[in-house]
Amino acid sequence: MLELVKEPLPWTQTELEAVLRSQHRRYHHLHPFHARMNSGDLTPTEVRRWVANRFYYQKSIPLKDAAILSNCTDLEVRREWIQRIIDHDGQAEGEGGIEAWLKLGKAVGLSRQELLEDQHVLPGVQYAVDAYVNFCRTRPWIEAVAASLTELFGPDAIRVRLVALEQHYPWIDPAGFDYFRARLHQAPRDAQYALKQVLKHCRTRESQEKAVQALVFKCNLLWSQLEAIEQGDTRPQEGHRE
Ligand SMILES: O=C(O)c1cc(C(=O)O)c2c(n1)C(=O)C(=O)c1cc(C(=O)O)[nH]c1-2
């Protein structure tokens, strides 16, 4: 007898948005490392480890956005999305988010060279971030757009972090915090645009579930990144090898 396989009904846009927003529970603001950062308990070594390793994420963001552009067949989306690359790279020397993160590096005692040469990048961070770039290179562009939706949750976390850094870490030059201030207006704009695209393009239940999976994947990357940073370098140090 022929059995009809019932496709699950698509979610409405409101339902899809609610499922996407509910992934907040997986976001890295809940990680113990961020909790310790916000209560002022990180040592200078741990702050530097975080800044140096997050720089690897920051500098990979334009690579993943360029990958999205290269896969995106929609001219209007490309026209908007390109702004993200400009925000990070700037349009001239001394501009852009990557430069601002280098300034944060300087404020915590890390040289440009140390950051640009990945001198302190942990294997776990490198693998996690590279997996995100690879995801955006190989998956349909709308899934990569969905993965960027962690930025729906970012501004609240950054607001709390900014106050905590200024309050608990007086040894950091506050000029280093400009990066976070810029993200407070860039991230909501970016997240709203990305959400609009996902709601518009993901109309079947299958594509909607793929979008949610992409967001979960991205939350897991951010979580793994902090796990590695929390753990620190467990490799044998130079001179201690057999
Ligand atoms: O500091 C943070 O907690 C945080 C989180 C995220 C995020 O949620 O992915 C981003 C950023 N910062 C950020 O600075 C940034 O440029 C950025 C780009 C993206 C993205 O996936 O397109 N996420 C984030």
mmCIF file of C-alpha atoms and ligand atoms in Angstrom, residues 27-28 34 50 54 57-58 61 64-65 68 81 84 88 101 132 144 147-154 157-158 161 179-180 183 186-187 190 218 221-222, ligand 1:
data_model
loop_
_atom_site.group_PDB
_atom_site.id
_atom_site.type_symbol
_atom_site.label_atom_id
_atom_site.label_comp_id
_atom_site.label_asym_id
_atom_site.label_seq_id
_atom_site.Cartn_x
_atom_site.Cartn_y
_atom_site.Cartn_z
ATOM 1 C CA TYR A 27 24.969 31.940 22.875
ATOM 2 C CA HIS A 28 28.462 32.504 24.287
ATOM 3 C CA HIS A 34 32.497 35.540 29.788
ATOM 4 C CA TRP A 50 41.110 36.333 24.830
ATOM 5 C CA ARG A 54 39.448 36.703 19.223
ATOM 6 C CA TYR A 57 37.996 35.447 14.584
ATOM 7 C CA GLN A 58 37.901 39.149 13.707
ATOM 8 C CA ILE A 61 35.098 37.645 9.338
ATOM 9 C CA LYS A 64 33.614 34.527 5.358
ATOM 10 C CA ASP A 65 31.695 37.599 4.139
ATOM 11 C CA ILE A 68 29.031 34.713 1.079
ATOM 12 C CA TRP A 81 26.428 42.654 2.339
ATOM 13 C CA ARG A 84 30.301 44.302 6.252
ATOM 14 C CA HIS A 88 35.947 45.366 9.125
ATOM 15 C CA TRP A 101 40.855 45.389 17.416
ATOM 16 C CA TYR A 132 33.021 28.847 10.084
ATOM 17 C CA ALA A 144 25.698 31.382 5.788
ATOM 18 C CA ALA A 147 24.777 31.649 10.687
ATOM 19 C CA SER A 148 25.502 35.371 11.102
ATOM 20 C CA LEU A 149 22.318 35.728 13.189
ATOM 21 C CA THR A 150 24.272 35.324 16.420
ATOM 22 C CA GLU A 151 24.518 39.070 15.956
ATOM 23 C CA LEU A 152 20.910 39.283 17.116
ATOM 24 C CA PHE A 153 22.291 38.399 20.540
ATOM 25 C CA GLY A 154 25.619 40.227 20.321
ATOM 26 C CA ALA A 157 26.387 40.897 25.501
ATOM 27 C CA ILE A 158 28.724 43.634 24.266
ATOM 28 C CA ARG A 161 31.049 43.553 28.596
ATOM 29 C CA TYR A 179 35.734 48.459 18.641
ATOM 30 C CA PHE A 180 32.844 47.480 20.891
ATOM 31 C CA ARG A 183 29.645 47.166 16.996
ATOM 32 C CA GLN A 186 26.702 48.017 13.302
ATOM 33 C CA ALA A 187 25.520 44.687 14.734
ATOM 34 C CA ASP A 190 23.447 43.776 10.226
ATOM 35 C CA LYS A 218 27.594 29.199 14.713
ATOM 36 C CA LEU A 221 31.733 27.758 17.090
ATOM 37 C CA LEU A 222 31.575 30.713 19.504
HETATM 38 O O1 LIG B 1 32.087 40.150 20.746
HETATM 39 C C1 LIG B 1 31.187 39.392 20.504
HETATM 40 O O2 LIG B 1 30.562 38.757 21.367
HETATM 41 C C2 LIG B 1 30.836 39.201 19.084
HETATM 42 C C3 LIG B 1 29.972 38.213 18.681
HETATM 43 C C4 LIG B 1 29.712 38.056 17.309
HETATM 44 C C5 LIG B 1 28.790 36.998 16.965
HETATM 45 O O3 LIG B 1 27.814 36.819 17.706
HETATM 46 O O4 LIG B 1 29.011 36.265 16.012
HETATM 47 C C6 LIG B 1 30.348 38.889 16.384
HETATM 48 C C7 LIG B 1 31.180 39.889 16.902
HETATM 49 N N1 LIG B 1 31.419 40.038 18.221
HETATM 50 C C8 LIG B 1 31.838 40.808 16.057
HETATM 51 O O5 LIG B 1 32.570 41.678 16.535
HETATM 52 C C9 LIG B 1 31.665 40.728 14.661
HETATM 53 O O6 LIG B 1 32.232 41.525 13.929
HETATM 54 C C10 LIG B 1 30.852 39.721 14.147
HETATM 55 C C11 LIG B 1 30.545 39.380 12.838
HETATM 56 C C12 LIG B 1 29.764 38.277 12.937
HETATM 57 C C13 LIG B 1 29.211 37.473 11.838
HETATM 58 O O7 LIG B 1 28.986 36.285 12.039
HETATM 59 O O8 LIG B 1 29.045 38.014 10.735
HETATM 60 N N2 LIG B 1 29.559 37.954 14.224
HETATM 61 C C14 LIG B 1 30.218 38.826 14.996
#
